[in-house]
Short mmCIF file of N, CA, C and O in Angstrom, two decimals:
data_model
loop_
_atom_site.label_atom_id
_atom_site.label_comp_id
_atom_site.label_asym_id
_atom_site.label_seq_id
_atom_site.Cartn_x
_atom_site.Cartn_y
_atom_site.Cartn_z
N PRO L 13 0.11 -10.82 4.55
CA PRO L 13 -0.97 -11.21 3.52
C PRO L 13 -1.82 -10.08 3.18
O PRO L 13 -2.63 -10.13 2.31
N PHE L 14 -1.70 -8.89 3.76
CA PHE L 14 -2.55 -7.70 3.46
C PHE L 14 -1.75 -6.56 2.78
O PHE L 14 -2.14 -5.47 2.83
N GLU L 15 -0.72 -6.94 2.08
CA GLU L 15 0.09 -5.91 1.28
C GLU L 15 -0.83 -5.39 0.18
O GLU L 15 -1.67 -6.14 -0.32
N CYS L 16 -0.66 -4.17 -0.17
CA CYS L 16 -1.40 -3.58 -1.28
C CYS L 16 -0.44 -2.90 -2.19
O CYS L 16 0.62 -2.33 -1.77
N LEU L 17 -0.71 -2.92 -3.50
CA LEU L 17 0.06 -2.24 -4.52
C LEU L 17 -0.84 -1.19 -5.07
O LEU L 17 -1.98 -1.45 -5.58
N LEU L 18 -0.49 0.08 -4.93
CA LEU L 18 -1.26 1.24 -5.37
C LEU L 18 -0.72 1.70 -6.70
O LEU L 18 0.44 2.12 -6.81
N LEU L 19 -1.57 1.63 -7.78
CA LEU L 19 -1.11 2.03 -9.14
C LEU L 19 -1.98 3.11 -9.69
O LEU L 19 -3.23 3.07 -9.45
N PRO L 20 -1.50 4.02 -10.44
CA PRO L 20 -2.35 5.01 -11.10
C PRO L 20 -3.07 4.36 -12.23
O PRO L 20 -2.58 3.45 -12.91
N ARG L 21 -4.23 5.00 -12.61
CA ARG L 21 -5.03 4.47 -13.76
C ARG L 21 -4.47 4.93 -15.07
O ARG L 21 -4.76 4.32 -16.13
N ARG L 22 -3.70 6.05 -15.03
CA ARG L 22 -3.09 6.52 -16.29
C ARG L 22 -1.59 6.52 -16.04
O ARG L 22 -1.12 6.51 -14.89
N HIS L 23 -0.80 6.54 -17.12
CA HIS L 23 0.64 6.48 -17.00
C HIS L 23 1.11 7.76 -16.25
O HIS L 23 0.78 8.88 -16.56
N ALA L 24 1.92 7.53 -15.23
CA ALA L 24 2.52 8.60 -14.47
C ALA L 24 3.91 8.09 -13.99
O ALA L 24 3.97 7.22 -13.13
N PRO L 25 4.97 8.62 -14.56
CA PRO L 25 6.33 8.19 -14.22
C PRO L 25 6.70 8.54 -12.71
O PRO L 25 7.49 7.87 -12.15
N SER L 26 6.14 9.62 -12.25
CA SER L 26 6.48 10.07 -10.92
C SER L 26 5.28 10.90 -10.35
O SER L 26 4.37 11.13 -11.06
N LEU L 27 5.48 11.31 -9.14
CA LEU L 27 4.40 12.13 -8.45
C LEU L 27 4.50 13.58 -8.87
O LEU L 27 3.49 14.31 -8.68
N VAL L 28 5.58 14.03 -9.35
CA VAL L 28 5.86 15.44 -9.68
C VAL L 28 4.88 15.96 -10.72
O VAL L 28 4.42 17.06 -10.58
N GLY L 29 4.51 15.19 -11.67
CA GLY L 29 3.65 15.64 -12.76
C GLY L 29 2.15 15.53 -12.49
O GLY L 29 1.37 15.87 -13.34
N LEU L 30 1.78 15.11 -11.32
CA LEU L 30 0.37 15.01 -11.03
C LEU L 30 -0.27 16.37 -10.88
O LEU L 30 0.26 17.30 -10.25
N SER L 31 -1.53 16.48 -11.35
CA SER L 31 -2.34 17.66 -11.21
C SER L 31 -2.83 17.73 -9.76
O SER L 31 -2.75 16.84 -8.99
N GLU L 32 -3.40 18.95 -9.43
CA GLU L 32 -3.94 19.10 -8.05
C GLU L 32 -5.02 18.12 -7.79
O GLU L 32 -5.10 17.50 -6.70
N ALA L 33 -5.90 17.87 -8.78
CA ALA L 33 -6.99 16.91 -8.61
C ALA L 33 -6.46 15.46 -8.46
O ALA L 33 -6.98 14.75 -7.64
N GLN L 34 -5.40 15.17 -9.17
CA GLN L 34 -4.85 13.80 -9.01
C GLN L 34 -4.14 13.61 -7.70
O GLN L 34 -4.19 12.58 -7.09
N ARG L 35 -3.48 14.67 -7.20
CA ARG L 35 -2.91 14.58 -5.84
C ARG L 35 -3.99 14.43 -4.80
O ARG L 35 -3.80 13.68 -3.87
N GLN L 36 -5.08 15.15 -4.97
CA GLN L 36 -6.17 15.03 -4.04
C GLN L 36 -6.77 13.58 -4.03
O GLN L 36 -7.05 13.03 -3.00
N ALA L 37 -6.94 13.06 -5.29
CA ALA L 37 -7.43 11.71 -5.37
C ALA L 37 -6.55 10.72 -4.72
O ALA L 37 -6.98 9.72 -4.10
N LEU L 38 -5.25 10.88 -4.95
CA LEU L 38 -4.23 9.97 -4.33
C LEU L 38 -4.33 10.05 -2.78
O LEU L 38 -4.32 9.02 -2.17
N ALA L 39 -4.45 11.20 -2.29
CA ALA L 39 -4.58 11.39 -0.82
C ALA L 39 -5.85 10.71 -0.34
O ALA L 39 -5.85 10.05 0.79
N GLU L 40 -6.93 10.80 -1.06
CA GLU L 40 -8.17 10.18 -0.60
C GLU L 40 -8.09 8.64 -0.67
O GLU L 40 -8.52 7.91 0.30
N VAL L 41 -7.48 8.03 -1.72
CA VAL L 41 -7.25 6.64 -1.76
C VAL L 41 -6.37 6.13 -0.60
O VAL L 41 -6.56 5.15 -0.01
N TRP L 42 -5.32 6.92 -0.39
CA TRP L 42 -4.34 6.60 0.70
C TRP L 42 -5.07 6.50 1.98
O TRP L 42 -4.88 5.63 2.82
N GLN L 43 -5.91 7.59 2.33
CA GLN L 43 -6.65 7.61 3.60
C GLN L 43 -7.60 6.46 3.72
O GLN L 43 -7.76 5.83 4.82
N ARG L 44 -8.34 6.10 2.67
CA ARG L 44 -9.29 5.04 2.66
C ARG L 44 -8.56 3.72 2.91
O ARG L 44 -9.05 2.86 3.75
N LEU L 45 -7.42 3.46 2.35
CA LEU L 45 -6.62 2.24 2.59
C LEU L 45 -6.23 2.24 4.07
O LEU L 45 -6.37 1.15 4.71
N LEU L 46 -5.66 3.31 4.57
CA LEU L 46 -5.18 3.32 5.95
C LEU L 46 -6.26 3.11 6.93
O LEU L 46 -6.13 2.39 7.93
N ARG L 47 -7.44 3.64 6.71
CA ARG L 47 -8.62 3.50 7.58
C ARG L 47 -9.11 2.05 7.52
O ARG L 47 -9.42 1.47 8.57
N ARG L 48 -9.00 1.37 6.36
CA ARG L 48 -9.39 -0.03 6.30
C ARG L 48 -8.38 -0.86 7.09
O ARG L 48 -8.76 -1.85 7.79
N TYR L 49 -7.13 -0.53 6.92
CA TYR L 49 -6.14 -1.26 7.81
C TYR L 49 -6.41 -1.15 9.29
O TYR L 49 -6.42 -2.10 10.04
N ASP L 50 -6.70 0.10 9.71
CA ASP L 50 -7.02 0.35 11.15
C ASP L 50 -8.26 -0.54 11.54
O ASP L 50 -8.30 -1.07 12.60
N ARG L 51 -9.27 -0.50 10.68
CA ARG L 51 -10.45 -1.29 11.00
C ARG L 51 -10.16 -2.83 11.02
O ARG L 51 -10.69 -3.60 11.86
N LEU L 52 -9.35 -3.21 10.05
CA LEU L 52 -9.00 -4.72 9.94
C LEU L 52 -8.31 -5.16 11.19
O LEU L 52 -8.58 -6.22 11.79
N PHE L 53 -7.32 -4.41 11.63
CA PHE L 53 -6.51 -4.81 12.76
C PHE L 53 -7.00 -4.26 14.11
O PHE L 53 -6.49 -4.50 15.13
N GLN L 54 -8.08 -3.48 14.00
CA GLN L 54 -8.77 -2.89 15.22
C GLN L 54 -7.81 -2.06 16.06
O GLN L 54 -7.98 -2.04 17.27
N VAL L 55 -6.89 -1.42 15.40
CA VAL L 55 -5.96 -0.55 16.10
C VAL L 55 -5.22 0.32 15.04
O VAL L 55 -5.01 -0.17 13.90
N SER L 56 -5.02 1.59 15.36
CA SER L 56 -4.23 2.42 14.48
C SER L 56 -2.79 2.16 14.66
O SER L 56 -2.28 2.14 15.80
N MET L 57 -2.04 1.86 13.60
CA MET L 57 -0.67 1.45 13.74
C MET L 57 0.14 1.95 12.58
O MET L 57 -0.36 2.17 11.46
N PRO L 58 1.45 2.04 12.74
CA PRO L 58 2.29 2.38 11.59
C PRO L 58 2.41 1.19 10.65
O PRO L 58 2.09 0.10 10.96
N LEU L 59 2.88 1.54 9.43
CA LEU L 59 3.10 0.45 8.45
C LEU L 59 4.25 0.88 7.61
O LEU L 59 4.77 1.99 7.68
N SER L 60 4.72 0.00 6.78
CA SER L 60 5.80 0.30 5.88
C SER L 60 5.27 0.55 4.55
O SER L 60 4.35 -0.13 4.09
N CYS L 61 5.77 1.58 3.86
CA CYS L 61 5.28 1.96 2.55
C CYS L 61 6.45 2.45 1.74
O CYS L 61 7.37 3.08 2.24
N GLY L 62 6.48 2.05 0.43
CA GLY L 62 7.55 2.55 -0.41
C GLY L 62 7.06 2.83 -1.79
O GLY L 62 6.12 2.25 -2.29
N TRP L 63 7.69 3.84 -2.40
CA TRP L 63 7.26 4.32 -3.71
C TRP L 63 8.35 3.89 -4.73
O TRP L 63 9.52 4.01 -4.39
N HIS L 64 7.95 3.48 -5.92
CA HIS L 64 8.86 3.29 -7.05
C HIS L 64 8.46 4.33 -8.07
O HIS L 64 7.33 4.35 -8.55
N ILE L 65 9.38 5.28 -8.33
CA ILE L 65 9.11 6.32 -9.28
C ILE L 65 10.36 6.50 -10.23
O ILE L 65 11.39 5.92 -9.94
N ALA L 66 10.17 7.26 -11.26
CA ALA L 66 11.27 7.54 -12.22
C ALA L 66 12.35 8.30 -11.49
O ALA L 66 12.06 9.13 -10.63
N PRO L 67 13.60 8.03 -11.81
CA PRO L 67 14.69 8.76 -11.25
C PRO L 67 14.54 10.28 -11.63
O PRO L 67 14.06 10.60 -12.72
N ALA L 68 14.96 11.12 -10.71
CA ALA L 68 14.79 12.57 -10.85
C ALA L 68 15.45 13.10 -12.08
O ALA L 68 14.90 14.00 -12.71
N HIS L 69 16.52 12.57 -12.53
CA HIS L 69 17.28 13.12 -13.63
C HIS L 69 17.25 12.20 -14.88
O HIS L 69 18.09 12.29 -15.72
N GLU L 70 16.18 11.31 -14.95
CA GLU L 70 16.11 10.46 -16.10
C GLU L 70 15.63 11.23 -17.30
O GLU L 70 14.57 11.94 -17.25
N ALA L 71 16.40 11.19 -18.37
CA ALA L 71 16.08 11.95 -19.60
C ALA L 71 14.74 11.51 -20.21
O ALA L 71 13.95 12.27 -20.64
N ASP L 72 14.54 10.17 -20.29
CA ASP L 72 13.31 9.64 -20.83
C ASP L 72 12.69 8.74 -19.81
O ASP L 72 13.09 7.61 -19.56
N ALA L 73 11.64 9.23 -19.17
CA ALA L 73 10.95 8.55 -18.08
C ALA L 73 9.75 7.71 -18.55
O ALA L 73 8.98 7.23 -17.77
N ALA L 74 9.60 7.63 -19.89
CA ALA L 74 8.41 6.94 -20.46
C ALA L 74 8.22 5.46 -20.00
O ALA L 74 7.16 5.01 -19.86
N ALA L 75 9.35 4.80 -19.68
CA ALA L 75 9.28 3.47 -19.30
C ALA L 75 8.91 3.23 -17.85
O ALA L 75 8.54 2.15 -17.39
N TRP L 76 8.99 4.33 -17.04
CA TRP L 76 8.72 4.23 -15.59
C TRP L 76 7.21 4.40 -15.36
O TRP L 76 6.54 5.18 -15.97
N HIS L 77 6.71 3.67 -14.33
CA HIS L 77 5.32 3.82 -13.91
C HIS L 77 5.26 3.90 -12.38
O HIS L 77 5.63 2.91 -11.73
N ALA L 78 4.96 5.02 -11.83
CA ALA L 78 4.95 5.18 -10.41
C ALA L 78 3.96 4.22 -9.74
O ALA L 78 2.89 3.99 -10.27
N HIS L 79 4.39 3.68 -8.61
CA HIS L 79 3.47 2.88 -7.80
C HIS L 79 3.98 2.80 -6.39
O HIS L 79 5.14 3.06 -6.08
N ALA L 80 3.11 2.48 -5.51
CA ALA L 80 3.45 2.34 -4.04
C ALA L 80 3.12 0.91 -3.56
O ALA L 80 2.13 0.29 -3.92
N HIS L 81 3.91 0.47 -2.59
CA HIS L 81 3.76 -0.80 -1.95
C HIS L 81 3.41 -0.48 -0.50
O HIS L 81 4.09 0.35 0.17
N PHE L 82 2.32 -1.07 0.07
CA PHE L 82 1.94 -0.88 1.48
C PHE L 82 2.09 -2.25 2.14
O PHE L 82 1.65 -3.23 1.66
N PHE L 83 2.80 -2.21 3.28
CA PHE L 83 2.96 -3.46 4.06
C PHE L 83 2.49 -3.15 5.52
O PHE L 83 3.30 -2.62 6.31
N PRO L 84 1.34 -3.59 5.88
CA PRO L 84 0.88 -3.48 7.27
C PRO L 84 1.70 -4.46 8.14
O PRO L 84 2.29 -5.43 7.57
N PRO L 85 1.75 -4.29 9.43
CA PRO L 85 2.51 -5.22 10.26
C PRO L 85 1.78 -6.59 10.28
O PRO L 85 0.59 -6.74 10.15
N LEU L 86 2.61 -7.61 10.42
CA LEU L 86 2.10 -8.95 10.61
C LEU L 86 1.89 -9.13 12.09
O LEU L 86 2.88 -9.18 12.87
N LEU L 87 0.65 -9.30 12.52
CA LEU L 87 0.37 -9.38 13.96
C LEU L 87 0.59 -10.77 14.46
O LEU L 87 0.01 -11.72 13.95
N ARG L 88 1.47 -10.91 15.45
CA ARG L 88 1.68 -12.19 16.09
C ARG L 88 0.64 -12.38 17.17
O ARG L 88 0.25 -13.49 17.54
N SER L 89 0.28 -11.24 17.77
CA SER L 89 -0.79 -11.25 18.78
C SER L 89 -1.35 -9.80 18.82
O SER L 89 -0.78 -8.92 18.16
N ALA L 90 -2.26 -9.54 19.74
CA ALA L 90 -2.76 -8.16 19.85
C ALA L 90 -1.71 -7.15 20.31
O ALA L 90 -1.75 -5.95 20.09
N THR L 91 -0.67 -7.66 20.96
CA THR L 91 0.36 -6.79 21.52
C THR L 91 1.71 -6.93 20.88
O THR L 91 2.66 -6.13 21.11
N VAL L 92 1.93 -7.96 20.00
CA VAL L 92 3.24 -8.14 19.41
C VAL L 92 3.08 -7.98 17.87
O VAL L 92 2.37 -8.74 17.25
N LYS L 93 3.81 -6.95 17.37
CA LYS L 93 3.71 -6.67 15.89
C LYS L 93 5.01 -7.10 15.30
O LYS L 93 6.08 -6.98 15.92
N LYS L 94 4.99 -7.36 14.02
CA LYS L 94 6.24 -7.58 13.27
C LYS L 94 6.09 -6.71 11.98
O LYS L 94 5.11 -6.85 11.25
N PHE L 95 7.07 -5.89 11.72
CA PHE L 95 7.07 -5.02 10.55
C PHE L 95 7.96 -5.55 9.53
O PHE L 95 9.13 -5.97 9.84
N MET L 96 7.53 -5.64 8.27
CA MET L 96 8.37 -6.15 7.21
C MET L 96 9.24 -5.00 6.75
O MET L 96 8.73 -3.96 6.33
N VAL L 97 10.53 -5.13 6.92
CA VAL L 97 11.43 -4.09 6.41
C VAL L 97 12.67 -4.80 5.74
O VAL L 97 12.83 -5.99 5.89
N GLY L 98 13.48 -4.00 5.09
CA GLY L 98 14.65 -4.57 4.44
C GLY L 98 14.33 -5.66 3.49
O GLY L 98 13.41 -5.48 2.62
N TYR L 99 15.01 -6.73 3.51
CA TYR L 99 14.86 -7.81 2.55
C TYR L 99 13.44 -8.27 2.37
O TYR L 99 12.95 -8.53 1.31
N GLU L 100 12.73 -8.38 3.51
CA GLU L 100 11.44 -8.94 3.50
C GLU L 100 10.41 -8.07 2.71
O GLU L 100 9.39 -8.61 2.25
N MET L 101 10.58 -6.81 2.54
CA MET L 101 9.65 -5.92 1.90
C MET L 101 9.30 -6.33 0.54
O MET L 101 8.10 -6.29 0.21
N LEU L 102 10.20 -6.77 -0.30
CA LEU L 102 9.84 -7.15 -1.69
C LEU L 102 10.17 -8.60 -1.95
O LEU L 102 10.02 -9.01 -3.12
N ALA L 103 10.55 -9.33 -0.99
CA ALA L 103 10.85 -10.76 -1.16
C ALA L 103 9.50 -11.58 -0.99
O ALA L 103 8.54 -11.00 -0.58
N GLY L 104 9.52 -12.83 -1.16
CA GLY L 104 8.39 -13.64 -1.06
C GLY L 104 8.27 -14.20 0.36
O GLY L 104 8.63 -15.32 0.65
N ALA L 105 7.75 -13.37 1.27
CA ALA L 105 7.52 -13.77 2.62
C ALA L 105 6.47 -14.90 2.77
O ALA L 105 5.56 -14.98 1.88
N GLN L 106 6.51 -15.73 3.75
CA GLN L 106 5.52 -16.76 3.94
C GLN L 106 4.17 -16.22 4.28
O GLN L 106 4.04 -15.18 4.97
N ARG L 107 3.13 -16.87 3.76
CA ARG L 107 1.75 -16.37 3.89
C ARG L 107 0.92 -17.57 4.50
O ARG L 107 1.13 -18.68 4.10
N ASP L 108 -0.06 -17.20 5.31
CA ASP L 108 -0.98 -18.21 5.75
C ASP L 108 -2.40 -18.02 5.18
O ASP L 108 -3.34 -18.71 5.53
N LEU L 109 -2.54 -17.11 4.23
CA LEU L 109 -3.79 -16.99 3.40
C LEU L 109 -3.35 -16.38 2.08
O LEU L 109 -2.35 -15.81 1.90
N THR L 110 -4.27 -16.58 1.07
CA THR L 110 -3.98 -16.12 -0.27
C THR L 110 -4.29 -14.64 -0.37
O THR L 110 -5.04 -14.06 0.36
N PRO L 111 -3.70 -14.02 -1.46
CA PRO L 111 -3.99 -12.58 -1.68
C PRO L 111 -5.53 -12.38 -1.90
O PRO L 111 -6.08 -11.35 -1.49
N GLU L 112 -6.14 -13.32 -2.61
CA GLU L 112 -7.58 -13.19 -2.85
C GLU L 112 -8.44 -13.24 -1.54
O GLU L 112 -9.34 -12.48 -1.41
N GLN L 113 -7.98 -14.07 -0.61
CA GLN L 113 -8.68 -14.11 0.70
C GLN L 113 -8.51 -12.80 1.47
O GLN L 113 -9.44 -12.28 2.05
N ALA L 114 -7.28 -12.27 1.38
CA ALA L 114 -6.96 -11.00 2.06
C ALA L 114 -7.77 -9.89 1.46
O ALA L 114 -8.35 -9.04 2.17
N ALA L 115 -7.85 -9.84 0.13
CA ALA L 115 -8.57 -8.77 -0.60
C ALA L 115 -10.05 -8.87 -0.25
O ALA L 115 -10.76 -7.85 -0.01
N ALA L 116 -10.63 -10.10 -0.12
CA ALA L 116 -12.04 -10.31 0.20
C ALA L 116 -12.30 -9.74 1.60
O ALA L 116 -13.31 -9.05 1.82
N ARG L 117 -11.40 -9.97 2.55
CA ARG L 117 -11.61 -9.48 3.88
C ARG L 117 -11.59 -7.99 3.93
O ARG L 117 -12.39 -7.35 4.69
N LEU L 118 -10.69 -7.34 3.16
CA LEU L 118 -10.62 -5.88 3.16
C LEU L 118 -11.85 -5.34 2.53
O LEU L 118 -12.45 -4.33 2.99
N ARG L 119 -12.40 -5.96 1.42
CA ARG L 119 -13.60 -5.45 0.77
C ARG L 119 -14.83 -5.60 1.75
O ARG L 119 -15.69 -4.71 1.73
N GLU L 120 -14.89 -6.65 2.55
CA GLU L 120 -16.02 -6.83 3.46
C GLU L 120 -16.12 -5.71 4.52
O GLU L 120 -17.20 -5.49 5.06
N LEU L 121 -15.00 -5.02 4.70
CA LEU L 121 -14.99 -3.95 5.78
C LEU L 121 -15.75 -2.72 5.32
O LEU L 121 -16.05 -1.82 6.10
N GLY L 122 -16.00 -2.58 4.02
CA GLY L 122 -16.72 -1.44 3.47
C GLY L 122 -15.82 -0.24 3.43
O GLY L 122 -14.70 -0.19 3.87
N GLY L 123 -16.42 0.75 2.75
CA GLY L 123 -15.66 2.08 2.56
C GLY L 123 -16.05 3.14 3.47
O GLY L 123 -16.97 2.98 4.34
N TYR L 124 -15.37 4.24 3.37
CA TYR L 124 -15.69 5.46 4.12
C TYR L 124 -16.31 6.51 3.19
O TYR L 124 -15.93 6.59 2.08
#
């Protein structure tokens, strides 16, 4: 229920064309999200993340829009984690709360 989709504010087919300032901003957003996950689950843990970018040898990449999917583990208990991988990563896994409820909980944690 706490998956996030990270999208650029301007069109960017891949990460290759990002400026230094854009790469720095991406790193800062990435760190803020990971810190919030750590605070939400009250433990630092690995997660699954995947990027969708234009193919390296695509002649016309105008139709592509780079974005990343973040999938934190689904905690069954404080000691048992389940990581979404393979088919589950982009399929419609079962949820016990809405995306709006999950987003509200993440916002309540505040920023860094």
